[in-house]
Amino acid sequence: AQSVTQPDIHITVSEGASLELRCNYSYGATPYLFWYVQSPGQGLQLLLKYFSGDTLVQGIKGFEAEFKRSQSSFNLRKPSVHWSDAAEYFCAVGPNDYKLSFGAGTTVTVRA
Amino acid sequence: DTGVSQDPRHKITKRGQNVTFRCDPISEHNRLYWYRQTLGQGPEFLTYFQNEAQLEKSRLLSDRFSAERPKGSFSTLEIQRTEQGDSAMYLCASTVPGRQQNTEAFFGQGTRLTVV
């Protein structure tokens, strides 16, 4: 069985501050891991994905994520957030296709 | 190409009515996925197609749910005898087959269903 836990339902961060979103997964084999962002009225957009190799993955919009097998984690980070980063963020895990299991999401609020 | 298109964007229906949603994938994307997203939750996989073949439907929520992709292009998701618990956002995604590290699934904006 595959599952994802995002422990933080809501995070508030000041513009220009760093951001870290937590993701823990459960998967029986080598996981394929993803981070998606969903803005109001918009579809899910892929930020980055991890399959193998370098455990630090770079994505779009200045985001990066680090895969830690020992901790079953795939946390998302951004050094300096912009007001436009306010959105809902989803971590997902899946096999070698897009039948993904998503976490419940973390809502990010950016304050001026 | 404007991406994955879903129609309608919003649907309000009375309990017990049937509803049908349409998804037009990105052209040449022969894999198409349906997900459901309830309030406060992440998307939940329902079913997917490669061309016109439905490769998995065991995750459809009940026998009231069915999906088709008759010509391998657009797809429809039908819910019969809707219940209030069916109220959710229904998302469609498409991709080309291949090694996942070389592909990306593109999601539509979804159809929001409200059952009253």
PDB file of N, CA, C and O in Angstrom, chain A residues 47-107:
ATOM      1  N   LEU A  47       5.676  20.756  -9.481  1.00  0.00           N
ATOM      2  CA  LEU A  47       6.830  21.556  -9.078  1.00  0.00           C
ATOM      3  C   LEU A  47       8.129  20.793  -9.324  1.00  0.00           C
ATOM      4  O   LEU A  47       9.109  21.360  -9.816  1.00  0.00           O
ATOM      5  N   LEU A  48       8.142  19.524  -8.925  1.00  0.00           N
ATOM      6  CA  LEU A  48       9.337  18.712  -9.100  1.00  0.00           C
ATOM      7  C   LEU A  48       8.983  17.250  -8.847  1.00  0.00           C
ATOM      8  O   LEU A  48       7.934  16.947  -8.311  1.00  0.00           O
ATOM      9  N   LYS A  49       9.912  16.375  -9.235  1.00  0.00           N
ATOM     10  CA  LYS A  49       9.704  14.953  -9.032  1.00  0.00           C
ATOM     11  C   LYS A  49      11.045  14.272  -8.777  1.00  0.00           C
ATOM     12  O   LYS A  49      12.095  14.760  -9.215  1.00  0.00           O
ATOM     13  N   TYR A  50      10.982  13.141  -8.072  1.00  0.00           N
ATOM     14  CA  TYR A  50      12.175  12.372  -7.765  1.00  0.00           C
ATOM     15  C   TYR A  50      11.947  10.916  -8.149  1.00  0.00           C
ATOM     16  O   TYR A  50      10.918  10.322  -7.813  1.00  0.00           O
ATOM     17  N   PHE A  51      12.973  10.368  -8.824  1.00  0.00           N
ATOM     18  CA  PHE A  51      12.920   8.958  -9.179  1.00  0.00           C
ATOM     19  C   PHE A  51      14.132   8.213  -8.654  1.00  0.00           C
ATOM     20  O   PHE A  51      14.013   7.113  -8.126  1.00  0.00           O
ATOM     21  N   SER A  52      15.274   8.766  -8.844  1.00  0.00           N
ATOM     22  CA  SER A  52      16.490   8.097  -8.400  1.00  0.00           C
ATOM     23  C   SER A  52      17.628   9.102  -8.518  1.00  0.00           C
ATOM     24  O   SER A  52      17.441  10.235  -8.961  1.00  0.00           O
ATOM     25  N   GLY A  53      18.795   8.685  -8.084  1.00  0.00           N
ATOM     26  CA  GLY A  53      19.951   9.533  -8.249  1.00  0.00           C
ATOM     27  C   GLY A  53      20.084  10.557  -7.140  1.00  0.00           C
ATOM     28  O   GLY A  53      19.780  10.275  -5.974  1.00  0.00           O
ATOM     29  N   ASP A  54      20.510  11.722  -7.504  1.00  0.00           N
ATOM     30  CA  ASP A  54      20.756  12.795  -6.550  1.00  0.00           C
ATOM     31  C   ASP A  54      19.511  13.025  -5.682  1.00  0.00           C
ATOM     32  O   ASP A  54      18.413  13.228  -6.198  1.00  0.00           O
ATOM     33  N   THR A  55      19.723  13.002  -4.385  1.00  0.00           N
ATOM     34  CA  THR A  55      18.565  13.095  -3.481  1.00  0.00           C
ATOM     35  C   THR A  55      18.061  14.512  -3.309  1.00  0.00           C
ATOM     36  O   THR A  55      17.011  14.719  -2.704  1.00  0.00           O
ATOM     37  N   LEU A  56      18.772  15.485  -3.821  1.00  0.00           N
ATOM     38  CA  LEU A  56      18.314  16.869  -3.797  1.00  0.00           C
ATOM     39  C   LEU A  56      17.828  17.205  -5.198  1.00  0.00           C
ATOM     40  O   LEU A  56      18.603  17.186  -6.151  1.00  0.00           O
ATOM     41  N   VAL A  57      16.550  17.526  -5.300  1.00  0.00           N
ATOM     42  CA  VAL A  57      15.919  17.737  -6.599  1.00  0.00           C
ATOM     43  C   VAL A  57      15.533  19.211  -6.743  1.00  0.00           C
ATOM     44  O   VAL A  57      14.946  19.789  -5.826  1.00  0.00           O
ATOM     45  N   GLN A  58      15.869  19.767  -7.875  1.00  0.00           N
ATOM     46  CA  GLN A  58      15.498  21.155  -8.152  1.00  0.00           C
ATOM     47  C   GLN A  58      14.225  21.182  -8.998  1.00  0.00           C
ATOM     48  O   GLN A  58      14.025  20.343  -9.884  1.00  0.00           O
ATOM     49  N   GLY A  59      13.382  22.156  -8.706  1.00  0.00           N
ATOM     50  CA  GLY A  59      12.152  22.263  -9.468  1.00  0.00           C
ATOM     51  C   GLY A  59      11.945  23.656 -10.010  1.00  0.00           C
ATOM     52  O   GLY A  59      12.870  24.471 -10.049  1.00  0.00           O
ATOM     53  N   ILE A  60      10.706  23.914 -10.391  1.00  0.00           N
ATOM     54  CA  ILE A  60      10.379  25.229 -10.927  1.00  0.00           C
ATOM     55  C   ILE A  60      10.102  26.210  -9.799  1.00  0.00           C
ATOM     56  O   ILE A  60       9.922  25.802  -8.641  1.00  0.00           O
ATOM     57  N   LYS A  61      10.091  27.465 -10.130  1.00  0.00           N
ATOM     58  CA  LYS A  61       9.751  28.551  -9.204  1.00  0.00           C
ATOM     59  C   LYS A  61      10.693  28.616  -7.997  1.00  0.00           C
ATOM     60  O   LYS A  61      10.299  29.124  -6.937  1.00  0.00           O
ATOM     61  N   GLY A  62      11.883  28.102  -8.129  1.00  0.00           N
ATOM     62  CA  GLY A  62      12.857  28.188  -7.052  1.00  0.00           C
ATOM     63  C   GLY A  62      12.707  27.169  -5.946  1.00  0.00           C
ATOM     64  O   GLY A  62      13.363  27.280  -4.893  1.00  0.00           O
ATOM     65  N   PHE A  63      11.857  26.168  -6.141  1.00  0.00           N
ATOM     66  CA  PHE A  63      11.658  25.126  -5.137  1.00  0.00           C
ATOM     67  C   PHE A  63      12.674  24.000  -5.285  1.00  0.00           C
ATOM     68  O   PHE A  63      13.150  23.715  -6.382  1.00  0.00           O
ATOM     69  N   GLU A  64      12.966  23.352  -4.173  1.00  0.00           N
ATOM     70  CA  GLU A  64      13.777  22.154  -4.174  1.00  0.00           C
ATOM     71  C   GLU A  64      13.217  21.184  -3.134  1.00  0.00           C
ATOM     72  O   GLU A  64      12.470  21.578  -2.230  1.00  0.00           O
ATOM     73  N   ALA A  65      13.555  19.926  -3.277  1.00  0.00           N
ATOM     74  CA  ALA A  65      13.106  18.924  -2.313  1.00  0.00           C
ATOM     75  C   ALA A  65      14.226  17.928  -2.089  1.00  0.00           C
ATOM     76  O   ALA A  65      15.030  17.658  -2.983  1.00  0.00           O
ATOM     77  N   GLU A  66      14.267  17.380  -0.907  1.00  0.00           N
ATOM     78  CA  GLU A  66      15.291  16.416  -0.548  1.00  0.00           C
ATOM     79  C   GLU A  66      14.669  15.096  -0.161  1.00  0.00           C
ATOM     80  O   GLU A  66      13.795  15.035   0.716  1.00  0.00           O
ATOM     81  N   PHE A  67      15.100  14.030  -0.797  1.00  0.00           N
ATOM     82  CA  PHE A  67      14.639  12.679  -0.508  1.00  0.00           C
ATOM     83  C   PHE A  67      15.544  12.075   0.554  1.00  0.00           C
ATOM     84  O   PHE A  67      16.765  12.032   0.389  1.00  0.00           O
ATOM     85  N   LYS A  68      14.932  11.618   1.637  1.00  0.00           N
ATOM     86  CA  LYS A  68      15.677  10.944   2.702  1.00  0.00           C
ATOM     87  C   LYS A  68      15.023   9.581   2.921  1.00  0.00           C
ATOM     88  O   LYS A  68      13.997   9.458   3.607  1.00  0.00           O
ATOM     89  N   ARG A  69      15.664   8.563   2.392  1.00  0.00           N
ATOM     90  CA  ARG A  69      15.089   7.228   2.474  1.00  0.00           C
ATOM     91  C   ARG A  69      14.977   6.749   3.920  1.00  0.00           C
ATOM     92  O   ARG A  69      13.977   6.152   4.298  1.00  0.00           O
ATOM     93  N   SER A  70      15.976   7.064   4.729  1.00  0.00           N
ATOM     94  CA  SER A  70      15.992   6.587   6.116  1.00  0.00           C
ATOM     95  C   SER A  70      14.842   7.167   6.925  1.00  0.00           C
ATOM     96  O   SER A  70      14.390   6.564   7.907  1.00  0.00           O
ATOM     97  N   GLN A  71      14.382   8.327   6.520  1.00  0.00           N
ATOM     98  CA  GLN A  71      13.278   8.981   7.237  1.00  0.00           C
ATOM     99  C   GLN A  71      11.964   8.899   6.470  1.00  0.00           C
ATOM    100  O   GLN A  71      10.958   9.436   6.921  1.00  0.00           O
ATOM    101  N   SER A  72      11.981   8.253   5.309  1.00  0.00           N
ATOM    102  CA  SER A  72      10.783   8.180   4.450  1.00  0.00           C
ATOM    103  C   SER A  72      10.177   9.571   4.256  1.00  0.00           C
ATOM    104  O   SER A  72       8.971   9.775   4.403  1.00  0.00           O
ATOM    105  N   SER A  73      11.062  10.509   3.947  1.00  0.00           N
ATOM    106  CA  SER A  73      10.591  11.887   3.816  1.00  0.00           C
ATOM    107  C   SER A  73      11.008  12.484   2.480  1.00  0.00           C
ATOM    108  O   SER A  73      11.975  12.044   1.845  1.00  0.00           O
ATOM    109  N   PHE A  74      10.261  13.478   2.080  1.00  0.00           N
ATOM    110  CA  PHE A  74      10.535  14.195   0.823  1.00  0.00           C
ATOM    111  C   PHE A  74      10.046  15.621   1.055  1.00  0.00           C
ATOM    112  O   PHE A  74       9.006  16.041   0.579  1.00  0.00           O
ATOM    113  N   ASN A  75      10.818  16.388   1.803  1.00  0.00           N
ATOM    114  CA  ASN A  75      10.407  17.732   2.203  1.00  0.00           C
ATOM    115  C   ASN A  75      10.717  18.758   1.119  1.00  0.00           C
ATOM    116  O   ASN A  75      11.761  18.711   0.463  1.00  0.00           O
ATOM    117  N   LEU A  76       9.822  19.699   0.991  1.00  0.00           N
ATOM    118  CA  LEU A  76       9.927  20.752  -0.026  1.00  0.00           C
ATOM    119  C   LEU A  76      10.437  22.027   0.636  1.00  0.00           C
ATOM    120  O   LEU A  76       9.982  22.377   1.730  1.00  0.00           O
ATOM    121  N   ARG A  77      11.320  22.738  -0.050  1.00  0.00           N
ATOM    122  CA  ARG A  77      11.880  23.962   0.525  1.00  0.00           C
ATOM    123  C   ARG A  77      11.949  25.056  -0.528  1.00  0.00           C
ATOM    124  O   ARG A  77      12.079  24.792  -1.734  1.00  0.00           O
ATOM    125  N   LYS A  78      11.915  26.280  -0.008  1.00  0.00           N
ATOM    126  CA  LYS A  78      12.184  27.446  -0.850  1.00  0.00           C
ATOM    127  C   LYS A  78      12.881  28.470   0.024  1.00  0.00           C
ATOM    128  O   LYS A  78      12.402  28.779   1.129  1.00  0.00           O
ATOM    129  N   PRO A  79      14.006  29.007  -0.405  1.00  0.00           N
ATOM    130  CA  PRO A  79      14.798  29.901   0.446  1.00  0.00           C
ATOM    131  C   PRO A  79      14.100  31.226   0.754  1.00  0.00           C
ATOM    132  O   PRO A  79      14.254  31.760   1.843  1.00  0.00           O
ATOM    133  N   SER A  80      13.338  31.742  -0.207  1.00  0.00           N
ATOM    134  CA  SER A  80      12.732  33.055  -0.017  1.00  0.00           C
ATOM    135  C   SER A  80      11.387  33.073  -0.744  1.00  0.00           C
ATOM    136  O   SER A  80      11.344  33.020  -1.973  1.00  0.00           O
ATOM    137  N   VAL A  81      10.308  33.133   0.024  1.00  0.00           N
ATOM    138  CA  VAL A  81       8.990  33.033  -0.605  1.00  0.00           C
ATOM    139  C   VAL A  81       8.514  34.383  -1.110  1.00  0.00           C
ATOM    140  O   VAL A  81       8.865  35.443  -0.566  1.00  0.00           O
ATOM    141  N   HIS A  82       7.706  34.308  -2.127  1.00  0.00           N
ATOM    142  CA  HIS A  82       7.072  35.461  -2.750  1.00  0.00           C
ATOM    143  C   HIS A  82       5.579  35.378  -2.484  1.00  0.00           C
ATOM    144  O   HIS A  82       5.038  34.284  -2.266  1.00  0.00           O
ATOM    145  N   TRP A  83       4.895  36.522  -2.542  1.00  0.00           N
ATOM    146  CA  TRP A  83       3.452  36.494  -2.274  1.00  0.00           C
ATOM    147  C   TRP A  83       2.738  35.527  -3.217  1.00  0.00           C
ATOM    148  O   TRP A  83       1.729  34.909  -2.860  1.00  0.00           O
ATOM    149  N   SER A  84       3.279  35.347  -4.418  1.00  0.00           N
ATOM    150  CA  SER A  84       2.620  34.470  -5.391  1.00  0.00           C
ATOM    151  C   SER A  84       2.752  32.990  -5.037  1.00  0.00           C
ATOM    152  O   SER A  84       2.143  32.137  -5.703  1.00  0.00           O
ATOM    153  N   ASP A  85       3.528  32.679  -4.014  1.00  0.00           N
ATOM    154  CA  ASP A  85       3.662  31.278  -3.588  1.00  0.00           C
ATOM    155  C   ASP A  85       2.506  30.836  -2.701  1.00  0.00           C
ATOM    156  O   ASP A  85       2.430  29.652  -2.337  1.00  0.00           O
ATOM    157  N   ALA A  86       1.639  31.747  -2.336  1.00  0.00           N
ATOM    158  CA  ALA A  86       0.466  31.368  -1.543  1.00  0.00           C
ATOM    159  C   ALA A  86      -0.403  30.430  -2.369  1.00  0.00           C
ATOM    160  O   ALA A  86      -0.857  30.787  -3.463  1.00  0.00           O
ATOM    161  N   ALA A  87      -0.603  29.243  -1.850  1.00  0.00           N
ATOM    162  CA  ALA A  87      -1.313  28.197  -2.595  1.00  0.00           C
ATOM    163  C   ALA A  87      -1.424  26.977  -1.701  1.00  0.00           C
ATOM    164  O   ALA A  87      -1.006  26.987  -0.542  1.00  0.00           O
ATOM    165  N   GLU A  88      -1.959  25.904  -2.273  1.00  0.00           N
ATOM    166  CA  GLU A  88      -1.984  24.628  -1.576  1.00  0.00           C
ATOM    167  C   GLU A  88      -0.981  23.695  -2.248  1.00  0.00           C
ATOM    168  O   GLU A  88      -0.907  23.626  -3.470  1.00  0.00           O
ATOM    169  N   TYR A  89      -0.235  23.000  -1.420  1.00  0.00           N
ATOM    170  CA  TYR A  89       0.855  22.156  -1.910  1.00  0.00           C
ATOM    171  C   TYR A  89       0.571  20.705  -1.546  1.00  0.00           C
ATOM    172  O   TYR A  89       0.217  20.392  -0.408  1.00  0.00           O
ATOM    173  N   PHE A  90       0.763  19.851  -2.528  1.00  0.00           N
ATOM    174  CA  PHE A  90       0.485  18.429  -2.341  1.00  0.00           C
ATOM    175  C   PHE A  90       1.726  17.604  -2.655  1.00  0.00           C
ATOM    176  O   PHE A  90       2.357  17.782  -3.696  1.00  0.00           O
ATOM    177  N   CYS A  91       2.013  16.680  -1.766  1.00  0.00           N
ATOM    178  CA  CYS A  91       3.042  15.674  -1.991  1.00  0.00           C
ATOM    179  C   CYS A  91       2.354  14.410  -2.479  1.00  0.00           C
ATOM    180  O   CYS A  91       1.227  14.103  -2.048  1.00  0.00           O
ATOM    181  N   ALA A  92       2.982  13.680  -3.391  1.00  0.00           N
ATOM    182  CA  ALA A  92       2.359  12.474  -3.932  1.00  0.00           C
ATOM    183  C   ALA A  92       3.412  11.405  -4.150  1.00  0.00           C
ATOM    184  O   ALA A  92       4.590  11.700  -4.384  1.00  0.00           O
ATOM    185  N   VAL A  93       2.972  10.158  -4.095  1.00  0.00           N
ATOM    186  CA  VAL A  93       3.853   9.014  -4.329  1.00  0.00           C
ATOM    187  C   VAL A  93       3.152   8.053  -5.273  1.00  0.00           C
ATOM    188  O   VAL A  93       1.920   7.947  -5.269  1.00  0.00           O
ATOM    189  N   GLY A  94       3.924   7.366  -6.089  1.00  0.00           N
ATOM    190  CA  GLY A  94       3.292   6.432  -7.002  1.00  0.00           C
ATOM    191  C   GLY A  94       4.263   5.440  -7.576  1.00  0.00           C
ATOM    192  O   GLY A  94       5.470   5.563  -7.401  1.00  0.00           O
ATOM    193  N   PRO A  95       3.707   4.453  -8.272  1.00  0.00           N
ATOM    194  CA  PRO A  95       4.515   3.499  -9.027  1.00  0.00           C
ATOM    195  C   PRO A  95       4.953   4.127 -10.341  1.00  0.00           C
ATOM    196  O   PRO A  95       4.889   5.340 -10.497  1.00  0.00           O
ATOM    197  N   ASN A  96       5.336   3.310 -11.274  1.00  0.00           N
ATOM    198  CA  ASN A  96       5.886   3.827 -12.516  1.00  0.00           C
ATOM    199  C   ASN A  96       4.796   4.240 -13.491  1.00  0.00           C
ATOM    200  O   ASN A  96       4.788   3.822 -14.640  1.00  0.00           O
ATOM    201  N   ASP A  97       3.851   5.005 -13.008  1.00  0.00           N
ATOM    202  CA  ASP A  97       2.853   5.643 -13.858  1.00  0.00           C
ATOM    203  C   ASP A  97       2.242   6.742 -13.020  1.00  0.00           C
ATOM    204  O   ASP A  97       2.788   7.101 -11.988  1.00  0.00           O
ATOM    205  N   TYR A  98       1.136   7.268 -13.384  1.00  0.00           N
ATOM    206  CA  TYR A  98       0.586   8.391 -12.647  1.00  0.00           C
ATOM    207  C   TYR A  98      -0.657   8.018 -11.845  1.00  0.00           C
ATOM    208  O   TYR A  98      -1.529   8.840 -11.619  1.00  0.00           O
ATOM    209  N   LYS A  99      -0.708   6.786 -11.359  1.00  0.00           N
ATOM    210  CA  LYS A  99      -1.753   6.422 -10.392  1.00  0.00           C
ATOM    211  C   LYS A  99      -1.234   6.810  -9.013  1.00  0.00           C
ATOM    212  O   LYS A  99      -0.731   5.992  -8.256  1.00  0.00           O
ATOM    213  N   LEU A 100      -1.353   8.073  -8.728  1.00  0.00           N
ATOM    214  CA  LEU A 100      -0.680   8.643  -7.562  1.00  0.00           C
ATOM    215  C   LEU A 100      -1.554   8.610  -6.314  1.00  0.00           C
ATOM    216  O   LEU A 100      -2.778   8.702  -6.400  1.00  0.00           O
ATOM    217  N   SER A 101      -0.867   8.537  -5.170  1.00  0.00           N
ATOM    218  CA  SER A 101      -1.515   8.756  -3.882  1.00  0.00           C
ATOM    219  C   SER A 101      -1.028  10.100  -3.368  1.00  0.00           C
ATOM    220  O   SER A 101       0.185  10.316  -3.251  1.00  0.00           O
ATOM    221  N   PHE A 102      -1.972  10.966  -3.078  1.00  0.00           N
ATOM    222  CA  PHE A 102      -1.651  12.315  -2.639  1.00  0.00           C
ATOM    223  C   PHE A 102      -1.831  12.445  -1.130  1.00  0.00           C
ATOM    224  O   PHE A 102      -2.692  11.794  -0.530  1.00  0.00           O
ATOM    225  N   GLY A 103      -1.054  13.351  -0.544  1.00  0.00           N
ATOM    226  CA  GLY A 103      -1.315  13.758   0.821  1.00  0.00           C
ATOM    227  C   GLY A 103      -2.500  14.708   0.858  1.00  0.00           C
ATOM    228  O   GLY A 103      -3.037  15.101  -0.179  1.00  0.00           O
ATOM    229  N   ALA A 104      -2.882  15.090   2.067  1.00  0.00           N
ATOM    230  CA  ALA A 104      -4.050  15.956   2.241  1.00  0.00           C
ATOM    231  C   ALA A 104      -3.755  17.414   1.920  1.00  0.00           C
ATOM    232  O   ALA A 104      -4.666  18.235   1.850  1.00  0.00           O
ATOM    233  N   GLY A 105      -2.481  17.727   1.733  1.00  0.00           N
ATOM    234  CA  GLY A 105      -2.118  19.082   1.330  1.00  0.00           C
ATOM    235  C   GLY A 105      -1.741  19.987   2.482  1.00  0.00           C
ATOM    236  O   GLY A 105      -2.155  19.774   3.638  1.00  0.00           O
ATOM    237  N   THR A 106      -0.936  20.987   2.170  1.00  0.00           N
ATOM    238  CA  THR A 106      -0.578  22.047   3.105  1.00  0.00           C
ATOM    239  C   THR A 106      -0.905  23.371   2.449  1.00  0.00           C
ATOM    240  O   THR A 106      -0.436  23.634   1.333  1.00  0.00           O
ATOM    241  N   THR A 107      -1.703  24.169   3.135  1.00  0.00           N
ATOM    242  CA  THR A 107      -2.036  25.502   2.628  1.00  0.00           C
ATOM    243  C   THR A 107      -0.993  26.487   3.123  1.00  0.00           C
ATOM    244  O   THR A 107      -0.710  26.563   4.324  1.00  0.00           O
TER     245      THR A 107
END
